[in-house]
Amino acid sequence: MSLAFAVPVAALDLSKITGDLEVRHATGDESYLTFGGDTEHPAPDEVIFADGAGRSHARRWTNRQSGHSAVRDTTTDVLIVAEGLHDTAAEDLPRLIETVAKELAAHWGTSPETAILSHASPRFAVHA
């Protein structure tokens, strides 16, 4: 989907996230597990997706996902995040979300919960 829509998309295993997931600037103390198994620490002020345990589940927005919360064949609950900061994001993201929701419903028989977050609407409650 990321390639088809030219929009960054991340898929995170919710069971690997502790507490709330927050998009924020790193302090430099957070841990990030690479797909190769190495632990890194995001640079201060880098935009990350951080949880309550001080883990970074994505770095540089969703550009670099963590190996810790990567979706695997044992994953049962997924948070899919798409980022749109480009000029046509207001048109592109609703289409992407609709496509992902339809594909998930068709292939896995699920009813995805969806939301578009913004400065005015910054929260999404996950019901896993």
PDB file of C-alpha atoms in Angstrom:
ATOM      1  CA  MET A   1       0.000   0.000   0.000  1.00  0.00           C
ATOM      2  CA  SER A   2       2.856   2.334   0.779  1.00  0.00           C
ATOM      3  CA  LEU A   3       4.247   1.950  -2.710  1.00  0.00           C
ATOM      4  CA  ALA A   4       0.853   2.056  -4.442  1.00  0.00           C
ATOM      5  CA  PHE A   5      -0.074   5.354  -2.777  1.00  0.00           C
ATOM      6  CA  ALA A   6       3.457   6.777  -2.395  1.00  0.00           C
ATOM      7  CA  VAL A   7       2.708   7.333   1.296  1.00  0.00           C
ATOM      8  CA  PRO A   8       4.751   6.007   4.254  1.00  0.00           C
ATOM      9  CA  VAL A   9       2.888   3.173   6.009  1.00  0.00           C
ATOM     10  CA  ALA A  10       3.899   1.291   9.157  1.00  0.00           C
ATOM     11  CA  ALA A  11       2.313  -1.846  10.632  1.00  0.00           C
ATOM     12  CA  LEU A  12       2.928  -2.329  14.367  1.00  0.00           C
ATOM     13  CA  ASP A  13       2.157  -5.354  16.556  1.00  0.00           C
ATOM     14  CA  LEU A  14       0.046  -3.887  19.366  1.00  0.00           C
ATOM     15  CA  SER A  15       1.082  -6.602  21.830  1.00  0.00           C
ATOM     16  CA  LYS A  16       4.633  -5.215  21.722  1.00  0.00           C
ATOM     17  CA  ILE A  17       3.598  -1.669  22.658  1.00  0.00           C
ATOM     18  CA  THR A  18       3.539  -0.727  26.343  1.00  0.00           C
ATOM     19  CA  GLY A  19       0.960   1.878  27.321  1.00  0.00           C
ATOM     20  CA  ASP A  20       0.205   4.714  24.938  1.00  0.00           C
ATOM     21  CA  LEU A  21       2.022   5.232  21.669  1.00  0.00           C
ATOM     22  CA  GLU A  22       2.994   8.856  21.166  1.00  0.00           C
ATOM     23  CA  VAL A  23       4.454  10.660  18.170  1.00  0.00           C
ATOM     24  CA  ARG A  24       7.018  13.033  19.628  1.00  0.00           C
ATOM     25  CA  HIS A  25      10.579  14.253  19.542  1.00  0.00           C
ATOM     26  CA  ALA A  26      13.111  11.861  21.053  1.00  0.00           C
ATOM     27  CA  THR A  27      14.989  12.725  24.206  1.00  0.00           C
ATOM     28  CA  GLY A  28      17.852  10.430  23.176  1.00  0.00           C
ATOM     29  CA  ASP A  29      17.195   7.926  25.971  1.00  0.00           C
ATOM     30  CA  GLU A  30      14.703   5.755  24.065  1.00  0.00           C
ATOM     31  CA  SER A  31      15.731   2.331  22.783  1.00  0.00           C
ATOM     32  CA  TYR A  32      15.146   1.243  19.209  1.00  0.00           C
ATOM     33  CA  LEU A  33      15.648  -2.327  18.008  1.00  0.00           C
ATOM     34  CA  THR A  34      16.772  -2.620  14.390  1.00  0.00           C
ATOM     35  CA  PHE A  35      15.595  -5.463  12.170  1.00  0.00           C
ATOM     36  CA  GLY A  36      19.165  -6.764  12.429  1.00  0.00           C
ATOM     37  CA  GLY A  37      18.858  -7.059  16.230  1.00  0.00           C
ATOM     38  CA  ASP A  38      21.018  -4.073  17.202  1.00  0.00           C
ATOM     39  CA  THR A  39      19.823  -1.563  19.787  1.00  0.00           C
ATOM     40  CA  GLU A  40      20.120   2.121  18.866  1.00  0.00           C
ATOM     41  CA  HIS A  41      19.103   5.342  20.552  1.00  0.00           C
ATOM     42  CA  PRO A  42      17.355   7.948  18.411  1.00  0.00           C
ATOM     43  CA  ALA A  43      19.067  11.331  18.392  1.00  0.00           C
ATOM     44  CA  PRO A  44      17.469  14.046  20.514  1.00  0.00           C
ATOM     45  CA  ASP A  45      14.696  15.858  18.613  1.00  0.00           C
ATOM     46  CA  GLU A  46      14.313  13.067  16.023  1.00  0.00           C
ATOM     47  CA  VAL A  47      10.595  12.344  15.426  1.00  0.00           C
ATOM     48  CA  ILE A  48       9.721   8.931  16.858  1.00  0.00           C
ATOM     49  CA  PHE A  49       6.757   6.771  17.845  1.00  0.00           C
ATOM     50  CA  ALA A  50       7.459   6.095  21.547  1.00  0.00           C
ATOM     51  CA  ASP A  51       5.647   3.937  24.094  1.00  0.00           C
ATOM     52  CA  GLY A  52       5.402   4.054  27.880  1.00  0.00           C
ATOM     53  CA  ALA A  53       8.419   1.772  28.307  1.00  0.00           C
ATOM     54  CA  GLY A  54      10.762   4.159  26.487  1.00  0.00           C
ATOM     55  CA  ARG A  55      10.869   2.130  23.278  1.00  0.00           C
ATOM     56  CA  SER A  56      10.885   3.745  19.872  1.00  0.00           C
ATOM     57  CA  HIS A  57       8.660   1.717  17.538  1.00  0.00           C
ATOM     58  CA  ALA A  58       9.391   3.908  14.538  1.00  0.00           C
ATOM     59  CA  ARG A  59      12.007   6.534  13.763  1.00  0.00           C
ATOM     60  CA  ARG A  60      12.010   9.469  11.392  1.00  0.00           C
ATOM     61  CA  TRP A  61       8.229   9.365  11.447  1.00  0.00           C
ATOM     62  CA  THR A  62       7.385   5.873  10.114  1.00  0.00           C
ATOM     63  CA  ASN A  63      10.419   5.680   7.836  1.00  0.00           C
ATOM     64  CA  ARG A  64      12.269   3.183  10.066  1.00  0.00           C
ATOM     65  CA  GLN A  65      10.127   0.642  11.895  1.00  0.00           C
ATOM     66  CA  SER A  66      11.423  -1.221  14.920  1.00  0.00           C
ATOM     67  CA  GLY A  67      12.153  -4.909  14.829  1.00  0.00           C
ATOM     68  CA  HIS A  68      10.605  -5.100  18.309  1.00  0.00           C
ATOM     69  CA  SER A  69       7.051  -4.363  17.140  1.00  0.00           C
ATOM     70  CA  ALA A  70       7.282  -5.746  13.608  1.00  0.00           C
ATOM     71  CA  VAL A  71       4.249  -7.730  12.499  1.00  0.00           C
ATOM     72  CA  ARG A  72       4.844 -11.483  12.436  1.00  0.00           C
ATOM     73  CA  ASP A  73       2.768 -14.591  11.787  1.00  0.00           C
ATOM     74  CA  THR A  74       1.910 -14.674  15.512  1.00  0.00           C
ATOM     75  CA  THR A  75       0.542 -11.100  15.510  1.00  0.00           C
ATOM     76  CA  THR A  76      -3.167 -10.805  16.290  1.00  0.00           C
ATOM     77  CA  ASP A  77      -3.698  -7.036  16.702  1.00  0.00           C
ATOM     78  CA  VAL A  78      -2.121  -4.499  14.371  1.00  0.00           C
ATOM     79  CA  LEU A  79      -1.917  -0.724  14.308  1.00  0.00           C
ATOM     80  CA  ILE A  80      -1.404   0.524  10.763  1.00  0.00           C
ATOM     81  CA  VAL A  81      -0.152   4.097  10.500  1.00  0.00           C
ATOM     82  CA  ALA A  82       0.012   6.115   7.283  1.00  0.00           C
ATOM     83  CA  GLU A  83       1.590   9.561   7.153  1.00  0.00           C
ATOM     84  CA  GLY A  84       0.543  12.349   4.894  1.00  0.00           C
ATOM     85  CA  LEU A  85       2.423  15.608   5.101  1.00  0.00           C
ATOM     86  CA  HIS A  86       2.397  16.307   1.367  1.00  0.00           C
ATOM     87  CA  ASP A  87       0.187  18.761  -0.556  1.00  0.00           C
ATOM     88  CA  THR A  88      -2.470  16.205  -1.563  1.00  0.00           C
ATOM     89  CA  ALA A  89      -2.550  14.294   1.740  1.00  0.00           C
ATOM     90  CA  ALA A  90      -6.131  15.382   2.482  1.00  0.00           C
ATOM     91  CA  GLU A  91      -7.256  13.522  -0.655  1.00  0.00           C
ATOM     92  CA  ASP A  92      -4.748  10.650  -0.594  1.00  0.00           C
ATOM     93  CA  LEU A  93      -5.067   9.439   3.003  1.00  0.00           C
ATOM     94  CA  PRO A  94      -8.829   8.804   3.036  1.00  0.00           C
ATOM     95  CA  ARG A  95      -8.452   6.739  -0.165  1.00  0.00           C
ATOM     96  CA  LEU A  96      -5.540   4.775   1.304  1.00  0.00           C
ATOM     97  CA  ILE A  97      -7.418   4.127   4.557  1.00  0.00           C
ATOM     98  CA  GLU A  98     -10.506   2.993   2.666  1.00  0.00           C
ATOM     99  CA  THR A  99      -8.415   0.636   0.515  1.00  0.00           C
ATOM    100  CA  VAL A 100      -6.560  -0.869   3.483  1.00  0.00           C
ATOM    101  CA  ALA A 101      -9.814  -1.331   5.446  1.00  0.00           C
ATOM    102  CA  LYS A 102     -11.512  -3.031   2.478  1.00  0.00           C
ATOM    103  CA  GLU A 103      -8.545  -5.366   1.915  1.00  0.00           C
ATOM    104  CA  LEU A 104      -8.353  -6.321   5.588  1.00  0.00           C
ATOM    105  CA  ALA A 105     -12.090  -7.010   5.690  1.00  0.00           C
ATOM    106  CA  ALA A 106     -11.971  -9.055   2.479  1.00  0.00           C
ATOM    107  CA  HIS A 107      -8.937 -11.168   3.358  1.00  0.00           C
ATOM    108  CA  TRP A 108      -9.185 -11.505   7.136  1.00  0.00           C
ATOM    109  CA  GLY A 109     -12.863 -10.963   7.860  1.00  0.00           C
ATOM    110  CA  THR A 110     -12.205  -8.115  10.266  1.00  0.00           C
ATOM    111  CA  SER A 111     -13.872  -4.737  10.742  1.00  0.00           C
ATOM    112  CA  PRO A 112     -11.006  -2.263  11.094  1.00  0.00           C
ATOM    113  CA  GLU A 113     -11.384   0.844  13.212  1.00  0.00           C
ATOM    114  CA  THR A 114     -10.082   3.883  11.351  1.00  0.00           C
ATOM    115  CA  ALA A 115      -9.313   7.508  12.087  1.00  0.00           C
ATOM    116  CA  ILE A 116      -7.460  10.425  10.605  1.00  0.00           C
ATOM    117  CA  LEU A 117      -5.424  12.248  13.225  1.00  0.00           C
ATOM    118  CA  SER A 118      -4.610  15.928  13.030  1.00  0.00           C
ATOM    119  CA  HIS A 119      -3.569  18.771  15.253  1.00  0.00           C
ATOM    120  CA  ALA A 120      -7.257  19.328  16.063  1.00  0.00           C
ATOM    121  CA  SER A 121      -7.902  15.589  16.592  1.00  0.00           C
ATOM    122  CA  PRO A 122      -4.656  14.072  17.929  1.00  0.00           C
ATOM    123  CA  ARG A 123      -5.875  10.872  19.632  1.00  0.00           C
ATOM    124  CA  PHE A 124      -7.116   7.428  18.606  1.00  0.00           C
ATOM    125  CA  ALA A 125      -8.229   4.862  21.168  1.00  0.00           C
ATOM    126  CA  VAL A 126      -7.372   1.311  20.166  1.00  0.00           C
ATOM    127  CA  HIS A 127      -9.788  -1.406  21.237  1.00  0.00           C
ATOM    128  CA  ALA A 128      -7.665  -4.537  21.005  1.00  0.00           C
TER     129      ALA A 128
END
